[in-house]
Amino acid sequence: MLNLYNKINPSSIFKFLIFIWILSIPFKNAVFQISIVLISIFFLYHLLKTRSFNILFDNLKETKNLFIGFSFIIFAMILSNLLNPEFLDKKSWHTIFSFIFRYGLILIILAYFYRLDFFKKKDIIVVTLFSFFFLLLTGVYQIIQEPNIVMGEGIKGTLNNRNAFGLMMGMGFVTSFYLLNYKRNFGLVLLLLFSFFMIFSFSRSSWVASSFSFIILLALNYKNIKISHIVYFSFFMIFLALLYFSFDSFQHRFEQLLNGNSSNRTTIWLYTIEFIKEKIFFGYGLNSFKNLPNDFLNQFPDPHNSILEILLYTGLFGLISCVFTIFIVLKKIYDSKNFILFPIATYFIVVTQFDFGAYGSKELLSFLTIFVFFVYADSFRKTV
């Protein structure tokens, strides 16, 4: 890589590495790990070669409250692990290490090179949407191979479960909101595509999160709604209605949602709350869920609720740290008047109330890192 650095434009190398990293996020493979290592090496080499330490300090000034929140989250993780060695999993400490380097360091690197004008925001948007679309194509392939999948267990593409696939399709759906002000027709096409595959993943958490995001989008823009928007919205609703009345499987899953069928989540939450009460301040440590003395809970990978997971693993101290950090991010969105990010923030918050962990979900947290970068991106635009 170091020889390439001297032969090729450094910004091109960085863009390529970021492309590989973002493209690999939805998939559980070694490419994701390797891309993070290469991005980190490239960053350290550039930093030491140019001695641009002032950029790091400038970026820290812009994100000092975020840094404080992140530091408290890490401290809560470490403290909870130290206090509960008997409940820890073999990956409990590894989760903290990964959290720092996969998300904290990557955000620092994105901010660093963005200030140096190595890439533009639209580059990240395009690559992120391409990553979602690439995963969508694996769903297309699955439908071709198994046409009845839309009538049965749901589309999952090359992933190991439909909820993970639905999460990504939902993210593609809400990210497409970004395009509506610039490439309206293209944005609408993406909305329809991601909607179809999200619906037929049968991931109800993604349905609910996307619906809330869409409502927030409409609420924020109600004063700017024009006839053309109403036409687009009507077309979209007709599209959903056609899908609903054409597929019994869609109707069945939707009725389950309306009837409050939680797929054991309610019972999981009730049992989890009982354990939380016993260690309310600092929790049981990371990844302790499967080591709790409860045969029912041991059947499941996690509490299926981010708030309960945070309380279970890191207690009130961890929850306060996370709430503070989320508040800082939301306040930054409001202060910068970058309101298009509120629907995306809503998606992250809502979807984690039913699926995906707050500390260990690689896919969700990686895209959350990209999201936080967009929240602060305009603060990093100052020239050096």
Short mmCIF file of C-alpha atoms in Angstrom, two decimals:
data_model
loop_
_atom_site.label_atom_id
_atom_site.label_comp_id
_atom_site.label_asym_id
_atom_site.label_seq_id
_atom_site.Cartn_x
_atom_site.Cartn_y
_atom_site.Cartn_z
CA MET A 1 0.00 0.00 0.00
CA LEU A 2 2.84 2.38 0.83
CA ASN A 3 4.29 1.97 -2.67
CA LEU A 4 0.86 2.61 -4.15
CA TYR A 5 0.60 5.74 -2.05
CA ASN A 6 3.58 7.23 -3.89
CA LYS A 7 2.34 6.21 -7.34
CA ILE A 8 -1.39 6.89 -7.15
CA ASN A 9 -3.36 9.88 -5.95
CA PRO A 10 -3.84 9.26 -2.20
CA SER A 11 -7.48 10.37 -2.37
CA SER A 12 -8.16 7.66 -4.98
CA ILE A 13 -6.69 5.02 -2.69
CA PHE A 14 -8.81 6.22 0.20
CA LYS A 15 -11.99 6.28 -1.90
CA PHE A 16 -11.31 2.72 -3.02
CA LEU A 17 -10.79 1.52 0.56
CA ILE A 18 -13.96 3.28 1.73
CA PHE A 19 -15.87 1.75 -1.19
CA ILE A 20 -14.76 -1.75 -0.17
CA TRP A 21 -15.56 -1.08 3.48
CA ILE A 22 -19.09 0.23 2.86
CA LEU A 23 -19.85 -2.46 0.28
CA SER A 24 -18.80 -5.19 2.73
CA ILE A 25 -20.80 -3.92 5.74
CA PRO A 26 -23.99 -5.95 5.11
CA PHE A 27 -22.04 -9.19 4.63
CA LYS A 28 -20.37 -11.28 7.33
CA ASN A 29 -16.96 -11.88 5.77
CA ALA A 30 -13.26 -11.11 6.19
CA VAL A 31 -13.38 -8.27 3.65
CA PHE A 32 -15.01 -6.01 6.23
CA GLN A 33 -12.29 -6.69 8.79
CA ILE A 34 -9.47 -6.32 6.27
CA SER A 35 -10.87 -3.06 4.89
CA ILE A 36 -10.94 -1.52 8.37
CA VAL A 37 -7.33 -2.55 8.97
CA LEU A 38 -6.23 -1.11 5.61
CA ILE A 39 -8.14 2.14 6.17
CA SER A 40 -6.51 2.47 9.61
CA ILE A 41 -3.02 1.82 8.22
CA PHE A 42 -3.58 4.33 5.44
CA PHE A 43 -4.75 6.91 7.97
CA LEU A 44 -1.77 6.39 10.29
CA TYR A 45 0.70 6.53 7.42
CA HIS A 46 -0.81 9.74 6.06
CA LEU A 47 -0.99 11.30 9.52
CA LEU A 48 2.64 10.52 10.33
CA LYS A 49 3.85 11.48 6.86
CA THR A 50 2.10 14.86 6.78
CA ARG A 51 2.05 15.48 10.56
CA SER A 52 -1.43 16.94 10.21
CA PHE A 53 -2.17 16.52 13.91
CA ASN A 54 -3.84 19.92 13.97
CA ILE A 55 -6.69 18.45 11.92
CA LEU A 56 -7.42 15.92 14.65
CA PHE A 57 -7.51 18.66 17.27
CA ASP A 58 -9.73 20.86 15.09
CA ASN A 59 -12.16 17.99 14.55
CA LEU A 60 -12.13 17.19 18.26
CA LYS A 61 -13.17 20.77 19.02
CA GLU A 62 -16.16 20.32 16.71
CA THR A 63 -17.17 17.02 18.32
CA LYS A 64 -16.07 17.45 21.95
CA ASN A 65 -19.50 16.64 23.41
CA LEU A 66 -19.82 13.62 21.14
CA PHE A 67 -16.36 12.51 22.24
CA ILE A 68 -17.37 12.87 25.90
CA GLY A 69 -20.48 10.76 25.33
CA PHE A 70 -18.55 8.09 23.43
CA SER A 71 -15.90 7.98 26.17
CA PHE A 72 -18.54 7.48 28.86
CA ILE A 73 -20.08 4.63 26.85
CA ILE A 74 -16.69 2.92 26.62
CA PHE A 75 -16.08 3.49 30.33
CA ALA A 76 -19.50 2.00 31.14
CA MET A 77 -18.65 -1.09 29.08
CA ILE A 78 -15.28 -1.57 30.78
CA LEU A 79 -16.66 -1.01 34.27
CA SER A 80 -19.54 -3.45 33.76
CA ASN A 81 -17.18 -6.13 32.46
CA LEU A 82 -14.81 -5.66 35.40
CA LEU A 83 -17.65 -5.99 37.90
CA ASN A 84 -19.13 -9.16 36.36
CA PRO A 85 -16.43 -11.63 35.27
CA GLU A 86 -18.71 -14.60 36.01
CA PHE A 87 -21.28 -13.54 33.39
CA LEU A 88 -18.90 -12.59 30.58
CA ASP A 89 -18.77 -14.23 27.19
CA LYS A 90 -15.51 -14.98 25.37
CA LYS A 91 -16.18 -11.93 23.16
CA SER A 92 -17.14 -9.51 25.93
CA TRP A 93 -13.80 -7.68 25.89
CA HIS A 94 -13.43 -8.05 22.13
CA THR A 95 -16.73 -6.19 21.71
CA ILE A 96 -15.26 -3.14 23.45
CA PHE A 97 -12.14 -3.26 21.28
CA SER A 98 -14.26 -3.58 18.13
CA PHE A 99 -16.56 -0.78 19.25
CA ILE A 100 -13.63 1.61 19.58
CA PHE A 101 -11.90 0.75 16.32
CA ARG A 102 -14.83 -0.14 14.04
CA TYR A 103 -16.86 2.93 14.92
CA GLY A 104 -14.89 5.48 16.94
CA LEU A 105 -11.70 5.29 14.88
CA ILE A 106 -13.55 5.08 11.56
CA LEU A 107 -15.49 8.25 12.40
CA ILE A 108 -12.20 10.01 13.23
CA ILE A 109 -10.75 8.85 9.91
CA LEU A 110 -13.77 9.96 7.89
CA ALA A 111 -13.67 13.39 9.54
CA TYR A 112 -9.91 13.68 8.99
CA PHE A 113 -9.96 12.96 5.27
CA TYR A 114 -13.16 14.90 4.67
CA ARG A 115 -11.49 18.02 6.05
CA LEU A 116 -8.63 17.34 3.64
CA ASP A 117 -11.18 17.15 0.79
CA PHE A 118 -10.30 13.55 -0.08
CA PHE A 119 -13.96 12.87 -0.79
CA LYS A 120 -17.37 14.52 -0.85
CA LYS A 121 -20.57 13.67 0.95
CA LYS A 122 -22.20 12.58 -2.29
CA ASP A 123 -19.45 9.95 -2.71
CA ILE A 124 -20.50 8.33 0.55
CA ILE A 125 -24.20 8.58 -0.32
CA VAL A 126 -23.66 6.92 -3.70
CA VAL A 127 -21.52 4.11 -2.28
CA THR A 128 -23.91 3.53 0.62
CA LEU A 129 -26.90 3.24 -1.70
CA PHE A 130 -24.87 0.99 -3.98
CA SER A 131 -24.12 -1.27 -1.00
CA PHE A 132 -27.83 -1.57 -0.24
CA PHE A 133 -28.63 -2.10 -3.93
CA PHE A 134 -25.96 -4.80 -4.24
CA LEU A 135 -27.57 -6.65 -1.35
CA LEU A 136 -30.95 -6.12 -3.02
CA LEU A 137 -29.61 -7.94 -6.09
CA THR A 138 -28.85 -10.97 -3.92
CA GLY A 139 -32.52 -10.86 -2.99
CA VAL A 140 -33.43 -10.83 -6.68
CA TYR A 141 -31.23 -13.88 -7.18
CA GLN A 142 -32.93 -15.67 -4.30
CA ILE A 143 -36.38 -14.97 -5.79
CA ILE A 144 -35.21 -16.36 -9.14
CA GLN A 145 -33.94 -19.50 -7.41
CA GLU A 146 -36.88 -19.80 -5.00
CA PRO A 147 -39.95 -17.97 -6.39
CA ASN A 148 -42.12 -19.14 -3.49
CA ILE A 149 -39.90 -17.36 -0.96
CA VAL A 150 -42.21 -14.32 -1.10
CA MET A 151 -45.07 -16.58 -0.02
CA GLY A 152 -43.18 -18.21 2.82
CA GLU A 153 -40.34 -17.36 5.17
CA GLY A 154 -39.28 -14.12 3.47
CA ILE A 155 -36.35 -12.84 1.44
CA LYS A 156 -32.94 -12.82 3.09
CA GLY A 157 -30.60 -12.68 0.09
CA THR A 158 -27.17 -14.00 1.03
CA LEU A 159 -27.60 -13.06 4.69
CA ASN A 160 -28.37 -15.57 7.43
CA ASN A 161 -31.75 -14.16 8.46
CA ARG A 162 -34.56 -12.07 7.05
CA ASN A 163 -34.43 -9.42 9.79
CA ALA A 164 -30.87 -8.48 8.82
CA PHE A 165 -31.93 -8.25 5.17
CA GLY A 166 -34.99 -6.20 6.13
CA LEU A 167 -32.80 -3.87 8.20
CA MET A 168 -30.65 -3.10 5.16
CA MET A 169 -33.59 -2.66 2.82
CA GLY A 170 -35.17 -0.30 5.35
CA MET A 171 -31.94 1.66 5.52
CA GLY A 172 -31.92 1.84 1.74
CA PHE A 173 -35.49 3.10 1.87
CA VAL A 174 -34.79 5.95 4.33
CA THR A 175 -31.45 6.83 2.72
CA SER A 176 -33.31 7.30 -0.56
CA PHE A 177 -35.11 10.23 1.09
CA TYR A 178 -31.85 12.10 0.59
CA LEU A 179 -32.27 11.87 -3.18
CA LEU A 180 -35.79 13.23 -3.40
CA ASN A 181 -34.62 16.85 -3.47
CA TYR A 182 -32.01 16.21 -6.15
CA LYS A 183 -32.95 13.19 -8.27
CA ARG A 184 -36.66 12.88 -7.59
CA ASN A 185 -37.54 10.24 -10.17
CA PHE A 186 -34.49 8.13 -9.38
CA GLY A 187 -35.19 8.49 -5.67
CA LEU A 188 -38.77 7.30 -6.17
CA VAL A 189 -37.59 4.24 -8.11
CA LEU A 190 -35.22 3.34 -5.27
CA LEU A 191 -37.99 3.87 -2.72
CA LEU A 192 -40.22 1.43 -4.60
CA LEU A 193 -37.46 -1.16 -4.99
CA PHE A 194 -36.30 -1.02 -1.38
CA SER A 195 -39.93 -1.02 -0.21
CA PHE A 196 -40.70 -4.21 -2.11
CA PHE A 197 -37.73 -6.11 -0.73
CA MET A 198 -38.19 -4.73 2.77
CA ILE A 199 -41.83 -5.81 2.76
CA PHE A 200 -41.05 -9.32 1.52
CA SER A 201 -38.26 -9.80 4.00
CA PHE A 202 -41.23 -9.89 6.41
CA SER A 203 -39.11 -8.02 8.94
CA ARG A 204 -41.81 -6.19 10.86
CA SER A 205 -39.29 -4.14 12.85
CA SER A 206 -38.11 -2.60 9.58
CA TRP A 207 -41.71 -1.99 8.51
CA VAL A 208 -42.47 -0.10 11.70
CA ALA A 209 -39.20 1.86 11.68
CA SER A 210 -39.59 2.84 8.02
CA SER A 211 -43.20 3.92 8.60
CA PHE A 212 -42.21 6.16 11.50
CA SER A 213 -39.38 7.61 9.41
CA PHE A 214 -41.76 8.35 6.56
CA ILE A 215 -44.21 10.06 8.94
CA ILE A 216 -41.39 12.22 10.33
CA LEU A 217 -40.36 13.13 6.77
CA LEU A 218 -43.91 14.25 5.95
CA ALA A 219 -44.27 16.16 9.23
CA LEU A 220 -41.04 18.07 8.66
CA ASN A 221 -41.99 19.02 5.12
CA TYR A 222 -45.75 19.55 5.33
CA LYS A 223 -45.42 23.28 4.52
CA ASN A 224 -43.49 22.49 1.34
CA ILE A 225 -45.80 19.81 0.01
CA LYS A 226 -46.80 20.47 -3.60
CA ILE A 227 -49.20 18.80 -6.02
CA SER A 228 -46.31 16.82 -7.50
CA HIS A 229 -45.48 15.44 -4.04
CA ILE A 230 -49.09 14.37 -3.55
CA VAL A 231 -49.00 12.60 -6.90
CA TYR A 232 -45.79 10.77 -5.94
CA PHE A 233 -47.20 9.87 -2.53
CA SER A 234 -50.44 8.59 -4.09
CA PHE A 235 -48.47 6.48 -6.55
CA PHE A 236 -46.43 5.02 -3.69
CA MET A 237 -49.55 4.18 -1.64
CA ILE A 238 -51.18 2.53 -4.67
CA PHE A 239 -48.02 0.47 -5.09
CA LEU A 240 -48.23 -0.70 -1.46
CA ALA A 241 -51.95 -1.45 -1.78
CA LEU A 242 -51.37 -3.58 -4.87
CA LEU A 243 -48.72 -5.58 -3.04
CA TYR A 244 -50.96 -6.03 -0.02
CA PHE A 245 -53.96 -7.33 -1.94
CA SER A 246 -51.82 -9.47 -4.26
CA PHE A 247 -49.95 -11.48 -1.62
CA ASP A 248 -51.54 -13.44 1.23
CA SER A 249 -48.14 -13.67 2.92
CA PHE A 250 -47.96 -9.87 3.16
CA GLN A 251 -51.49 -9.72 4.58
CA HIS A 252 -50.69 -12.44 7.13
CA ARG A 253 -47.55 -10.72 8.46
CA PHE A 254 -49.32 -7.36 8.55
CA GLU A 255 -52.22 -8.85 10.52
CA GLN A 256 -49.71 -10.36 12.96
CA LEU A 257 -48.26 -6.90 13.44
CA LEU A 258 -51.68 -5.33 14.06
CA ASN A 259 -52.61 -8.13 16.47
CA GLY A 260 -49.49 -7.54 18.54
CA ASN A 261 -47.85 -10.89 17.77
CA SER A 262 -44.34 -10.20 19.07
CA SER A 263 -42.71 -13.57 18.25
CA ASN A 264 -41.82 -14.10 21.93
CA ARG A 265 -40.34 -10.61 22.29
CA THR A 266 -42.79 -9.56 25.01
CA THR A 267 -41.86 -12.59 27.12
CA ILE A 268 -38.14 -11.98 26.50
CA TRP A 269 -38.54 -8.38 27.64
CA LEU A 270 -40.38 -9.35 30.83
CA TYR A 271 -37.73 -11.88 31.83
CA THR A 272 -34.96 -9.42 30.96
CA ILE A 273 -36.50 -6.69 33.12
CA GLU A 274 -36.42 -9.04 36.12
CA PHE A 275 -32.67 -9.52 35.68
CA ILE A 276 -32.11 -5.80 35.14
CA LYS A 277 -33.68 -5.06 38.52
CA GLU A 278 -31.00 -7.14 40.25
CA LYS A 279 -28.09 -5.16 38.77
CA ILE A 280 -29.70 -1.86 37.88
CA PHE A 281 -26.67 0.43 38.13
CA PHE A 282 -23.91 -1.32 36.17
CA GLY A 283 -25.53 -4.38 34.59
CA TYR A 284 -24.02 -7.80 33.92
CA GLY A 285 -21.31 -6.95 31.38
CA LEU A 286 -21.30 -7.20 27.60
CA ASN A 287 -22.64 -10.29 25.83
CA SER A 288 -23.85 -11.71 29.15
CA PHE A 289 -27.35 -12.52 27.86
CA LYS A 290 -26.66 -16.19 27.09
CA ASN A 291 -24.94 -16.68 30.44
CA LEU A 292 -27.89 -15.56 32.52
CA PRO A 293 -29.39 -18.35 34.67
CA ASN A 294 -32.60 -18.66 32.67
CA ASP A 295 -33.29 -21.49 30.22
CA PHE A 296 -35.92 -19.52 28.31
CA LEU A 297 -33.66 -16.52 27.64
CA ASN A 298 -30.75 -18.78 26.72
CA GLN A 299 -32.66 -19.78 23.56
CA PHE A 300 -32.27 -16.28 22.12
CA PRO A 301 -29.21 -14.23 21.10
CA ASP A 302 -30.18 -10.94 22.78
CA PRO A 303 -33.08 -9.03 24.42
CA HIS A 304 -34.40 -7.71 21.07
CA ASN A 305 -34.58 -4.19 22.50
CA SER A 306 -31.70 -1.72 22.61
CA ILE A 307 -32.83 0.02 25.80
CA LEU A 308 -33.17 -3.26 27.69
CA GLU A 309 -29.86 -4.48 26.27
CA ILE A 310 -28.05 -1.35 27.41
CA LEU A 311 -29.59 -1.66 30.88
CA LEU A 312 -28.84 -5.39 31.08
CA TYR A 313 -25.22 -5.06 29.96
CA THR A 314 -24.15 -1.68 31.39
CA GLY A 315 -26.94 -0.61 33.73
CA LEU A 316 -28.24 2.90 34.31
CA PHE A 317 -24.75 4.29 33.92
CA GLY A 318 -24.56 2.92 30.38
CA LEU A 319 -28.09 4.04 29.53
CA ILE A 320 -27.45 7.60 30.71
CA SER A 321 -24.22 7.66 28.66
CA CYS A 322 -26.03 6.44 25.54
CA VAL A 323 -28.99 8.81 25.98
CA PHE A 324 -26.59 11.73 26.44
CA THR A 325 -24.74 10.80 23.23
CA ILE A 326 -27.97 10.39 21.26
CA PHE A 327 -29.20 13.74 22.56
CA ILE A 328 -25.95 15.40 21.43
CA VAL A 329 -26.36 13.98 17.92
CA LEU A 330 -30.04 14.99 17.67
CA LYS A 331 -29.25 18.47 18.99
CA LYS A 332 -26.53 18.83 16.36
CA ILE A 333 -29.03 17.93 13.64
CA TYR A 334 -31.44 20.54 14.97
CA ASP A 335 -28.80 23.26 15.40
CA SER A 336 -27.43 22.69 11.90
CA LYS A 337 -30.99 22.62 10.47
CA ASN A 338 -30.12 19.45 8.57
CA PHE A 339 -33.63 18.16 9.13
CA ILE A 340 -33.48 15.49 6.41
CA LEU A 341 -31.40 13.48 8.90
CA PHE A 342 -34.22 13.28 11.46
CA PRO A 343 -36.15 10.56 9.56
CA ILE A 344 -32.96 8.50 9.30
CA ALA A 345 -32.28 8.98 13.02
CA THR A 346 -35.85 7.87 13.68
CA TYR A 347 -35.24 4.67 11.74
CA PHE A 348 -32.19 3.77 13.83
CA ILE A 349 -33.99 4.49 17.10
CA VAL A 350 -37.21 2.62 16.28
CA VAL A 351 -35.73 -0.47 14.61
CA THR A 352 -33.50 -1.17 17.61
CA GLN A 353 -36.54 -1.39 19.88
CA PHE A 354 -37.38 -4.75 18.29
CA ASP A 355 -34.17 -6.13 16.79
CA PHE A 356 -30.39 -5.65 16.72
CA GLY A 357 -28.06 -4.88 19.58
CA ALA A 358 -26.86 -1.51 20.78
CA TYR A 359 -23.27 -2.66 21.27
CA GLY A 360 -22.57 -5.60 18.99
CA SER A 361 -24.55 -5.20 15.75
CA LYS A 362 -21.78 -4.68 13.20
CA GLU A 363 -24.06 -3.82 10.30
CA LEU A 364 -26.26 -1.34 12.13
CA LEU A 365 -23.43 0.38 14.03
CA SER A 366 -21.27 0.74 10.91
CA PHE A 367 -24.02 2.57 9.05
CA LEU A 368 -24.77 4.52 12.23
CA THR A 369 -21.13 5.68 12.12
CA ILE A 370 -21.67 6.94 8.57
CA PHE A 371 -24.85 8.66 9.73
CA VAL A 372 -23.05 10.45 12.59
CA PHE A 373 -20.39 11.56 10.11
CA PHE A 374 -23.12 13.20 8.01
CA VAL A 375 -24.48 14.93 11.10
CA TYR A 376 -21.10 16.59 11.71
CA ALA A 377 -19.79 16.74 8.13
CA ASP A 378 -20.43 20.46 7.62
CA SER A 379 -18.38 21.19 10.74
CA PHE A 380 -15.38 19.47 9.13
CA ARG A 381 -15.49 21.49 5.90
CA LYS A 382 -13.19 24.27 7.02
CA THR A 383 -10.03 24.43 4.98
CA VAL A 384 -6.75 23.62 6.65
#
